[in-house]
Amino acid sequence: MPGRRQELRDKTIYPSDPHTRIKHRIYRGYLNCWMPKILQADWHEGAVVFDAFSGAGYYSDGLEGSPVLVARTFLEHQARSRFKPLQLVTLEERQDRTEALRAKLAAMPSCPGFTPSVQDPGEFSTRRQGLASTFLSHREPALWLIDPWGLKQIPFDDVAACVAQPGQEAIVSLMLDEMHRFKTQPKFESTLNTVFGGDAWKAAVPESDEGRSKDALVQIYRDRFKSLGCQTARFDVRVANRTPRYSLILITRHPKGLACWRPVAWHMDPN
């Protein structure tokens, strides 16, 4: 049987895992609150959701991927008739998965006010600026879903640029297993410098306890965005009472973002 990493590398469509299902419940809960708050506001003409690591749009066990989840949340929302237009912009590095996603979204019911735009294959760090200038030409509000395949793919400066303006938010999957496991390895230092936009992460290196180490890394990451005037929240994605495999970090510039996040996170983890 192929391992998880090999499946991700070799297959166009691969199975989901329990962590993915938890993450999608957070996405759906947040979007169900974000959409009516943003798409009924009177200070803009429409909004954009960017799925920066979109995958193929579905898994081999039947679970729908994040771009399809975004589309379905819009299509099925009880307040949809009052919504302003929403664009869904997806980016995926691989051609096979891009083609699979394009076909998947094309097969969904069309809906006035909802426009999916599947981009040609490319990397987030090289395409982020062009996507923003194309789809945010009038400073539309935006939500970025940033769920990378690897830590090198989310440079701090690029994530910070996604939330540089009012009305722009991001949900980042911060890969805690990898960060904790490799934080003391010299060859991994440049990767963490890229993710944190500097070496502030080194303050977490003395922590050998896995749980405290991961908590420290998350807090340092959040503090970096706080220094830029952002507000943040977290939800740890874990199964079987283990330390979190990764943490979802909401980055926003408005208290309403936190107001949407808190009940979703509480419902998932009331303790």
PDB file of C-alpha atoms in Angstrom:
ATOM      1  CA  MET A   1       0.000   0.000   0.000  1.00  0.00           C
ATOM      2  CA  PRO A   2       1.413   3.422  -0.916  1.00  0.00           C
ATOM      3  CA  GLY A   3       1.995   5.884   1.896  1.00  0.00           C
ATOM      4  CA  ARG A   4       0.167   9.189   2.214  1.00  0.00           C
ATOM      5  CA  ARG A   5       3.043  11.249   0.864  1.00  0.00           C
ATOM      6  CA  GLN A   6       3.401   8.977  -2.138  1.00  0.00           C
ATOM      7  CA  GLU A   7      -0.319   9.187  -2.893  1.00  0.00           C
ATOM      8  CA  LEU A   8      -0.191  12.974  -2.781  1.00  0.00           C
ATOM      9  CA  ARG A   9       2.770  12.942  -5.128  1.00  0.00           C
ATOM     10  CA  ASP A  10       1.652  10.273  -7.583  1.00  0.00           C
ATOM     11  CA  LYS A  11      -2.121  10.494  -7.846  1.00  0.00           C
ATOM     12  CA  THR A  12      -4.384  13.094  -9.391  1.00  0.00           C
ATOM     13  CA  ILE A  13      -7.222  12.109  -7.051  1.00  0.00           C
ATOM     14  CA  TYR A  14      -6.379  10.634  -3.657  1.00  0.00           C
ATOM     15  CA  PRO A  15      -8.293   9.812  -0.446  1.00  0.00           C
ATOM     16  CA  SER A  16      -9.113  12.415   2.180  1.00  0.00           C
ATOM     17  CA  ASP A  17      -8.116  11.960   5.806  1.00  0.00           C
ATOM     18  CA  PRO A  18      -9.787  12.858   9.139  1.00  0.00           C
ATOM     19  CA  HIS A  19      -7.806  16.117   9.374  1.00  0.00           C
ATOM     20  CA  THR A  20      -9.174  17.229   6.003  1.00  0.00           C
ATOM     21  CA  ARG A  21     -12.748  16.662   7.121  1.00  0.00           C
ATOM     22  CA  ILE A  22     -12.203  18.743  10.263  1.00  0.00           C
ATOM     23  CA  LYS A  23     -10.608  21.542   8.228  1.00  0.00           C
ATOM     24  CA  HIS A  24     -13.538  21.589   5.808  1.00  0.00           C
ATOM     25  CA  ARG A  25     -16.040  21.879   8.639  1.00  0.00           C
ATOM     26  CA  ILE A  26     -14.187  24.979   9.807  1.00  0.00           C
ATOM     27  CA  TYR A  27     -14.141  26.373   6.262  1.00  0.00           C
ATOM     28  CA  ARG A  28     -17.856  25.788   5.775  1.00  0.00           C
ATOM     29  CA  GLY A  29     -18.790  27.236   9.153  1.00  0.00           C
ATOM     30  CA  TYR A  30     -16.709  30.348   8.566  1.00  0.00           C
ATOM     31  CA  LEU A  31     -17.991  30.845   5.016  1.00  0.00           C
ATOM     32  CA  ASN A  32     -21.595  30.512   6.170  1.00  0.00           C
ATOM     33  CA  CYS A  33     -20.992  33.541   8.380  1.00  0.00           C
ATOM     34  CA  TRP A  34     -18.544  35.436   6.137  1.00  0.00           C
ATOM     35  CA  MET A  35     -20.731  35.355   3.032  1.00  0.00           C
ATOM     36  CA  PRO A  36     -23.794  37.169   4.416  1.00  0.00           C
ATOM     37  CA  LYS A  37     -21.653  39.708   6.280  1.00  0.00           C
ATOM     38  CA  ILE A  38     -19.515  40.507   3.237  1.00  0.00           C
ATOM     39  CA  LEU A  39     -21.851  39.889   0.307  1.00  0.00           C
ATOM     40  CA  GLN A  40     -24.626  42.050   1.760  1.00  0.00           C
ATOM     41  CA  ALA A  41     -22.381  44.959   2.751  1.00  0.00           C
ATOM     42  CA  ASP A  42     -22.945  48.285   1.004  1.00  0.00           C
ATOM     43  CA  TRP A  43     -19.324  49.433   0.586  1.00  0.00           C
ATOM     44  CA  HIS A  44     -18.391  47.280  -2.405  1.00  0.00           C
ATOM     45  CA  GLU A  45     -19.826  45.636  -5.514  1.00  0.00           C
ATOM     46  CA  GLY A  46     -18.655  42.069  -4.925  1.00  0.00           C
ATOM     47  CA  ALA A  47     -16.052  39.869  -3.260  1.00  0.00           C
ATOM     48  CA  VAL A  48     -13.449  37.226  -4.095  1.00  0.00           C
ATOM     49  CA  VAL A  49     -12.430  33.929  -2.531  1.00  0.00           C
ATOM     50  CA  PHE A  50      -8.965  32.769  -3.567  1.00  0.00           C
ATOM     51  CA  ASP A  51      -8.193  29.078  -3.113  1.00  0.00           C
ATOM     52  CA  ALA A  52      -4.423  29.220  -3.505  1.00  0.00           C
ATOM     53  CA  PHE A  53      -3.761  25.445  -3.345  1.00  0.00           C
ATOM     54  CA  SER A  54      -6.985  24.120  -4.738  1.00  0.00           C
ATOM     55  CA  GLY A  55      -6.219  20.537  -5.702  1.00  0.00           C
ATOM     56  CA  ALA A  56      -8.576  18.669  -8.008  1.00  0.00           C
ATOM     57  CA  GLY A  57     -11.790  19.648  -6.227  1.00  0.00           C
ATOM     58  CA  TYR A  58     -12.660  16.208  -4.873  1.00  0.00           C
ATOM     59  CA  TYR A  59     -11.191  13.130  -3.222  1.00  0.00           C
ATOM     60  CA  SER A  60     -11.332   9.495  -4.253  1.00  0.00           C
ATOM     61  CA  ASP A  61     -13.549   8.629  -1.255  1.00  0.00           C
ATOM     62  CA  GLY A  62     -16.203  11.133  -2.343  1.00  0.00           C
ATOM     63  CA  LEU A  63     -15.372  14.131  -0.148  1.00  0.00           C
ATOM     64  CA  GLU A  64     -15.573  17.408  -2.048  1.00  0.00           C
ATOM     65  CA  GLY A  65     -12.493  19.618  -2.101  1.00  0.00           C
ATOM     66  CA  SER A  66     -12.289  23.156  -0.782  1.00  0.00           C
ATOM     67  CA  PRO A  67     -13.139  24.964  -4.073  1.00  0.00           C
ATOM     68  CA  VAL A  68     -16.294  22.892  -4.499  1.00  0.00           C
ATOM     69  CA  LEU A  69     -17.107  23.492  -0.836  1.00  0.00           C
ATOM     70  CA  VAL A  70     -16.896  27.263  -1.436  1.00  0.00           C
ATOM     71  CA  ALA A  71     -19.133  27.000  -4.501  1.00  0.00           C
ATOM     72  CA  ARG A  72     -21.699  24.824  -2.775  1.00  0.00           C
ATOM     73  CA  THR A  73     -21.802  27.046   0.313  1.00  0.00           C
ATOM     74  CA  PHE A  74     -22.678  30.006  -1.920  1.00  0.00           C
ATOM     75  CA  LEU A  75     -25.210  28.083  -3.998  1.00  0.00           C
ATOM     76  CA  GLU A  76     -27.016  26.639  -0.980  1.00  0.00           C
ATOM     77  CA  HIS A  77     -26.909  29.653   1.345  1.00  0.00           C
ATOM     78  CA  GLN A  78     -30.353  30.717   2.549  1.00  0.00           C
ATOM     79  CA  ALA A  79     -29.484  34.397   1.983  1.00  0.00           C
ATOM     80  CA  ARG A  80     -28.099  33.906  -1.526  1.00  0.00           C
ATOM     81  CA  SER A  81     -30.828  35.919  -3.218  1.00  0.00           C
ATOM     82  CA  ARG A  82     -29.541  39.015  -1.405  1.00  0.00           C
ATOM     83  CA  PHE A  83     -25.865  38.418  -2.119  1.00  0.00           C
ATOM     84  CA  LYS A  84     -23.655  40.567  -4.273  1.00  0.00           C
ATOM     85  CA  PRO A  85     -21.466  38.743  -6.818  1.00  0.00           C
ATOM     86  CA  LEU A  86     -18.758  36.357  -5.651  1.00  0.00           C
ATOM     87  CA  GLN A  87     -15.773  35.224  -7.700  1.00  0.00           C
ATOM     88  CA  LEU A  88     -13.974  32.004  -6.808  1.00  0.00           C
ATOM     89  CA  VAL A  89     -10.387  32.069  -8.083  1.00  0.00           C
ATOM     90  CA  THR A  90      -8.429  28.810  -7.846  1.00  0.00           C
ATOM     91  CA  LEU A  91      -4.762  28.047  -8.309  1.00  0.00           C
ATOM     92  CA  GLU A  92      -3.116  24.637  -8.462  1.00  0.00           C
ATOM     93  CA  GLU A  93       0.450  23.749  -9.411  1.00  0.00           C
ATOM     94  CA  ARG A  94      -0.327  20.561 -11.345  1.00  0.00           C
ATOM     95  CA  GLN A  95      -1.928  20.403 -14.778  1.00  0.00           C
ATOM     96  CA  ASP A  96      -3.809  17.139 -14.124  1.00  0.00           C
ATOM     97  CA  ARG A  97      -5.462  18.469 -10.992  1.00  0.00           C
ATOM     98  CA  THR A  98      -6.231  21.791 -12.633  1.00  0.00           C
ATOM     99  CA  GLU A  99      -8.049  20.015 -15.463  1.00  0.00           C
ATOM    100  CA  ALA A 100      -9.945  17.801 -13.001  1.00  0.00           C
ATOM    101  CA  LEU A 101     -11.070  20.856 -11.021  1.00  0.00           C
ATOM    102  CA  ARG A 102     -12.121  22.736 -14.150  1.00  0.00           C
ATOM    103  CA  ALA A 103     -14.320  19.795 -15.149  1.00  0.00           C
ATOM    104  CA  LYS A 104     -15.738  19.427 -11.633  1.00  0.00           C
ATOM    105  CA  LEU A 105     -16.764  23.082 -11.342  1.00  0.00           C
ATOM    106  CA  ALA A 106     -18.140  23.130 -14.891  1.00  0.00           C
ATOM    107  CA  ALA A 107     -20.460  20.259 -13.979  1.00  0.00           C
ATOM    108  CA  MET A 108     -22.010  22.168 -11.075  1.00  0.00           C
ATOM    109  CA  PRO A 109     -25.220  24.168 -11.548  1.00  0.00           C
ATOM    110  CA  SER A 110     -24.626  27.679 -12.809  1.00  0.00           C
ATOM    111  CA  CYS A 111     -25.836  30.471 -10.599  1.00  0.00           C
ATOM    112  CA  PRO A 112     -26.231  34.222 -11.237  1.00  0.00           C
ATOM    113  CA  GLY A 113     -23.725  36.099  -9.167  1.00  0.00           C
ATOM    114  CA  PHE A 114     -21.228  33.274  -8.809  1.00  0.00           C
ATOM    115  CA  THR A 115     -18.238  33.079 -11.150  1.00  0.00           C
ATOM    116  CA  PRO A 116     -15.559  30.392 -10.816  1.00  0.00           C
ATOM    117  CA  SER A 117     -12.211  31.149 -12.437  1.00  0.00           C
ATOM    118  CA  VAL A 118      -9.803  28.213 -12.595  1.00  0.00           C
ATOM    119  CA  GLN A 119      -6.341  29.563 -13.320  1.00  0.00           C
ATOM    120  CA  ASP A 120      -3.705  27.814 -15.392  1.00  0.00           C
ATOM    121  CA  PRO A 121      -1.238  25.866 -13.217  1.00  0.00           C
ATOM    122  CA  GLY A 122       1.155  27.942 -11.166  1.00  0.00           C
ATOM    123  CA  GLU A 123       2.736  28.554  -7.773  1.00  0.00           C
ATOM    124  CA  PHE A 124       1.218  30.804  -5.125  1.00  0.00           C
ATOM    125  CA  SER A 125       4.440  32.717  -4.470  1.00  0.00           C
ATOM    126  CA  THR A 126       4.920  33.610  -8.139  1.00  0.00           C
ATOM    127  CA  ARG A 127       1.276  34.195  -9.066  1.00  0.00           C
ATOM    128  CA  ARG A 128      -0.120  35.878  -5.949  1.00  0.00           C
ATOM    129  CA  GLN A 129       0.616  39.447  -7.030  1.00  0.00           C
ATOM    130  CA  GLY A 130      -0.819  38.973 -10.515  1.00  0.00           C
ATOM    131  CA  LEU A 131      -4.010  37.391  -9.165  1.00  0.00           C
ATOM    132  CA  ALA A 132      -4.493  40.212  -6.694  1.00  0.00           C
ATOM    133  CA  SER A 133      -4.003  42.925  -9.296  1.00  0.00           C
ATOM    134  CA  THR A 134      -6.396  41.180 -11.707  1.00  0.00           C
ATOM    135  CA  PHE A 135      -9.247  40.332  -9.369  1.00  0.00           C
ATOM    136  CA  LEU A 136      -8.910  43.033  -6.709  1.00  0.00           C
ATOM    137  CA  SER A 137      -8.637  46.024  -9.019  1.00  0.00           C
ATOM    138  CA  HIS A 138     -11.294  47.949  -7.073  1.00  0.00           C
ATOM    139  CA  ARG A 139     -10.169  46.811  -3.605  1.00  0.00           C
ATOM    140  CA  GLU A 140     -12.854  44.169  -3.345  1.00  0.00           C
ATOM    141  CA  PRO A 141     -13.016  42.272  -0.054  1.00  0.00           C
ATOM    142  CA  ALA A 142     -11.236  38.945  -0.297  1.00  0.00           C
ATOM    143  CA  LEU A 143     -10.743  35.713   1.603  1.00  0.00           C
ATOM    144  CA  TRP A 144      -7.612  33.673   0.837  1.00  0.00           C
ATOM    145  CA  LEU A 145      -7.589  29.946   1.634  1.00  0.00           C
ATOM    146  CA  ILE A 146      -3.888  29.103   1.949  1.00  0.00           C
ATOM    147  CA  ASP A 147      -3.465  25.360   2.511  1.00  0.00           C
ATOM    148  CA  PRO A 148       0.004  24.493   1.168  1.00  0.00           C
ATOM    149  CA  TRP A 149       1.556  21.196   0.220  1.00  0.00           C
ATOM    150  CA  GLY A 150       4.769  22.267   1.978  1.00  0.00           C
ATOM    151  CA  LEU A 151       6.042  25.075   4.201  1.00  0.00           C
ATOM    152  CA  LYS A 152       8.283  26.575   1.522  1.00  0.00           C
ATOM    153  CA  GLN A 153       5.174  27.475  -0.458  1.00  0.00           C
ATOM    154  CA  ILE A 154       3.888  30.145   1.953  1.00  0.00           C
ATOM    155  CA  PRO A 155       6.492  32.910   2.315  1.00  0.00           C
ATOM    156  CA  PHE A 156       5.529  35.317   5.077  1.00  0.00           C
ATOM    157  CA  ASP A 157       5.720  38.346   2.789  1.00  0.00           C
ATOM    158  CA  ASP A 158       3.222  36.812   0.364  1.00  0.00           C
ATOM    159  CA  VAL A 159       0.755  35.882   3.085  1.00  0.00           C
ATOM    160  CA  ALA A 160       1.128  39.358   4.598  1.00  0.00           C
ATOM    161  CA  ALA A 161       0.400  40.916   1.196  1.00  0.00           C
ATOM    162  CA  CYS A 162      -2.865  38.948   1.029  1.00  0.00           C
ATOM    163  CA  VAL A 163      -4.129  40.729   4.156  1.00  0.00           C
ATOM    164  CA  ALA A 164      -2.509  44.119   3.630  1.00  0.00           C
ATOM    165  CA  GLN A 165      -5.759  46.034   3.036  1.00  0.00           C
ATOM    166  CA  PRO A 166      -9.010  46.362   5.011  1.00  0.00           C
ATOM    167  CA  GLY A 167     -11.509  43.721   3.958  1.00  0.00           C
ATOM    168  CA  GLN A 168      -8.816  41.160   3.134  1.00  0.00           C
ATOM    169  CA  GLU A 169      -8.543  37.991   5.199  1.00  0.00           C
ATOM    170  CA  ALA A 170      -6.733  34.667   5.070  1.00  0.00           C
ATOM    171  CA  ILE A 171      -7.045  31.237   6.625  1.00  0.00           C
ATOM    172  CA  VAL A 172      -3.586  29.656   6.667  1.00  0.00           C
ATOM    173  CA  SER A 173      -2.807  26.000   7.352  1.00  0.00           C
ATOM    174  CA  LEU A 174       0.336  26.134   9.474  1.00  0.00           C
ATOM    175  CA  MET A 175       2.089  22.771   9.287  1.00  0.00           C
ATOM    176  CA  LEU A 176       3.066  22.202  12.905  1.00  0.00           C
ATOM    177  CA  ASP A 177       4.313  18.614  12.631  1.00  0.00           C
ATOM    178  CA  GLU A 178       7.014  19.590  10.152  1.00  0.00           C
ATOM    179  CA  MET A 179       7.917  22.783  11.995  1.00  0.00           C
ATOM    180  CA  HIS A 180       8.366  21.031  15.329  1.00  0.00           C
ATOM    181  CA  ARG A 181      10.188  18.036  13.883  1.00  0.00           C
ATOM    182  CA  PHE A 182      12.753  19.976  11.872  1.00  0.00           C
ATOM    183  CA  LYS A 183      13.155  23.238  13.804  1.00  0.00           C
ATOM    184  CA  THR A 184      16.538  22.216  15.212  1.00  0.00           C
ATOM    185  CA  GLN A 185      17.968  21.031  11.887  1.00  0.00           C
ATOM    186  CA  PRO A 186      20.292  23.639  10.335  1.00  0.00           C
ATOM    187  CA  LYS A 187      19.225  22.834   6.774  1.00  0.00           C
ATOM    188  CA  PHE A 188      15.609  23.681   7.689  1.00  0.00           C
ATOM    189  CA  GLU A 189      16.471  27.125   9.041  1.00  0.00           C
ATOM    190  CA  SER A 190      16.016  28.956   5.745  1.00  0.00           C
ATOM    191  CA  THR A 191      12.560  27.411   5.296  1.00  0.00           C
ATOM    192  CA  LEU A 192      11.391  28.632   8.701  1.00  0.00           C
ATOM    193  CA  ASN A 193      12.933  32.046   8.066  1.00  0.00           C
ATOM    194  CA  THR A 194      10.808  32.210   4.918  1.00  0.00           C
ATOM    195  CA  VAL A 195       7.604  31.172   6.702  1.00  0.00           C
ATOM    196  CA  PHE A 196       8.087  33.581   9.619  1.00  0.00           C
ATOM    197  CA  GLY A 197       9.670  36.410   7.659  1.00  0.00           C
ATOM    198  CA  GLY A 198      12.738  36.275   9.908  1.00  0.00           C
ATOM    199  CA  ASP A 199      14.199  34.222  12.719  1.00  0.00           C
ATOM    200  CA  ALA A 200      11.656  34.963  15.472  1.00  0.00           C
ATOM    201  CA  TRP A 201      10.756  31.241  15.400  1.00  0.00           C
ATOM    202  CA  LYS A 202      14.068  30.457  17.105  1.00  0.00           C
ATOM    203  CA  ALA A 203      12.516  31.474  20.416  1.00  0.00           C
ATOM    204  CA  ALA A 204      10.563  28.180  20.238  1.00  0.00           C
ATOM    205  CA  VAL A 205      13.622  25.992  19.658  1.00  0.00           C
ATOM    206  CA  PRO A 206      14.367  25.279  23.356  1.00  0.00           C
ATOM    207  CA  GLU A 207      10.908  23.731  23.784  1.00  0.00           C
ATOM    208  CA  SER A 208      11.388  19.973  23.524  1.00  0.00           C
ATOM    209  CA  ASP A 209       7.860  19.070  24.654  1.00  0.00           C
ATOM    210  CA  GLU A 210       5.860  18.671  21.455  1.00  0.00           C
ATOM    211  CA  GLY A 211       2.709  20.385  22.656  1.00  0.00           C
ATOM    212  CA  ARG A 212       4.483  23.400  24.121  1.00  0.00           C
ATOM    213  CA  SER A 213       6.728  23.624  21.063  1.00  0.00           C
ATOM    214  CA  LYS A 214       3.777  23.757  18.693  1.00  0.00           C
ATOM    215  CA  ASP A 215       1.978  26.298  20.880  1.00  0.00           C
ATOM    216  CA  ALA A 216       5.060  28.500  20.869  1.00  0.00           C
ATOM    217  CA  LEU A 217       5.428  28.336  17.089  1.00  0.00           C
ATOM    218  CA  VAL A 218       1.779  29.244  16.557  1.00  0.00           C
ATOM    219  CA  GLN A 219       1.998  32.171  18.964  1.00  0.00           C
ATOM    220  CA  ILE A 220       5.134  33.540  17.311  1.00  0.00           C
ATOM    221  CA  TYR A 221       3.452  33.310  13.897  1.00  0.00           C
ATOM    222  CA  ARG A 222       0.382  35.135  15.194  1.00  0.00           C
ATOM    223  CA  ASP A 223       2.525  37.782  16.856  1.00  0.00           C
ATOM    224  CA  ARG A 224       4.227  38.497  13.527  1.00  0.00           C
ATOM    225  CA  PHE A 225       0.856  39.419  12.018  1.00  0.00           C
ATOM    226  CA  LYS A 226      -0.210  41.313  15.122  1.00  0.00           C
ATOM    227  CA  SER A 227       2.845  43.518  14.596  1.00  0.00           C
ATOM    228  CA  LEU A 228       1.380  44.409  11.174  1.00  0.00           C
ATOM    229  CA  GLY A 229      -1.928  45.521  12.681  1.00  0.00           C
ATOM    230  CA  CYS A 230      -3.813  42.276  12.053  1.00  0.00           C
ATOM    231  CA  GLN A 231      -5.976  40.265  14.403  1.00  0.00           C
ATOM    232  CA  THR A 232      -5.658  36.487  14.489  1.00  0.00           C
ATOM    233  CA  ALA A 233      -7.336  33.377  15.813  1.00  0.00           C
ATOM    234  CA  ARG A 234      -6.426  29.699  15.675  1.00  0.00           C
ATOM    235  CA  PHE A 235      -8.015  26.290  15.488  1.00  0.00           C
ATOM    236  CA  ASP A 236      -5.840  23.237  16.040  1.00  0.00           C
ATOM    237  CA  VAL A 237      -6.605  20.334  13.713  1.00  0.00           C
ATOM    238  CA  ARG A 238      -6.049  17.129  15.622  1.00  0.00           C
ATOM    239  CA  VAL A 239      -7.492  13.626  15.870  1.00  0.00           C
ATOM    240  CA  ALA A 240      -7.430  11.002  18.634  1.00  0.00           C
ATOM    241  CA  ASN A 241      -6.379  13.564  21.282  1.00  0.00           C
ATOM    242  CA  ARG A 242      -2.916  13.883  19.786  1.00  0.00           C
ATOM    243  CA  THR A 243      -1.033  17.160  19.485  1.00  0.00           C
ATOM    244  CA  PRO A 244      -2.284  19.107  16.442  1.00  0.00           C
ATOM    245  CA  ARG A 245      -0.959  18.080  13.051  1.00  0.00           C
ATOM    246  CA  TYR A 246      -1.476  21.648  11.860  1.00  0.00           C
ATOM    247  CA  SER A 247      -3.241  24.782  12.987  1.00  0.00           C
ATOM    248  CA  LEU A 248      -5.675  26.905  10.998  1.00  0.00           C
ATOM    249  CA  ILE A 249      -4.796  30.557  11.508  1.00  0.00           C
ATOM    250  CA  LEU A 250      -7.379  33.222  10.709  1.00  0.00           C
ATOM    251  CA  ILE A 251      -5.749  36.550   9.832  1.00  0.00           C
ATOM    252  CA  THR A 252      -8.085  39.531   9.579  1.00  0.00           C
ATOM    253  CA  ARG A 253      -8.180  43.286  10.031  1.00  0.00           C
ATOM    254  CA  HIS A 254     -11.724  43.540  11.334  1.00  0.00           C
ATOM    255  CA  PRO A 255     -13.405  42.322  14.542  1.00  0.00           C
ATOM    256  CA  LYS A 256     -16.244  40.861  12.449  1.00  0.00           C
ATOM    257  CA  GLY A 257     -13.824  38.237  11.201  1.00  0.00           C
ATOM    258  CA  LEU A 258     -13.172  37.091  14.749  1.00  0.00           C
ATOM    259  CA  ALA A 259     -16.911  37.247  15.455  1.00  0.00           C
ATOM    260  CA  CYS A 260     -17.485  34.701  12.680  1.00  0.00           C
ATOM    261  CA  TRP A 261     -14.578  32.499  13.737  1.00  0.00           C
ATOM    262  CA  ARG A 262     -15.257  32.115  17.454  1.00  0.00           C
ATOM    263  CA  PRO A 263     -18.599  30.262  17.347  1.00  0.00           C
ATOM    264  CA  VAL A 264     -17.353  27.927  14.618  1.00  0.00           C
ATOM    265  CA  ALA A 265     -14.212  27.029  16.581  1.00  0.00           C
ATOM    266  CA  TRP A 266     -16.186  26.710  19.826  1.00  0.00           C
ATOM    267  CA  HIS A 267     -18.715  24.391  18.227  1.00  0.00           C
ATOM    268  CA  MET A 268     -15.916  22.173  16.931  1.00  0.00           C
ATOM    269  CA  ASP A 269     -13.997  22.193  20.221  1.00  0.00           C
ATOM    270  CA  PRO A 270     -16.120  23.474  23.142  1.00  0.00           C
ATOM    271  CA  ASN A 271     -13.321  22.743  25.604  1.00  0.00           C
TER     272      ASN A 271
END
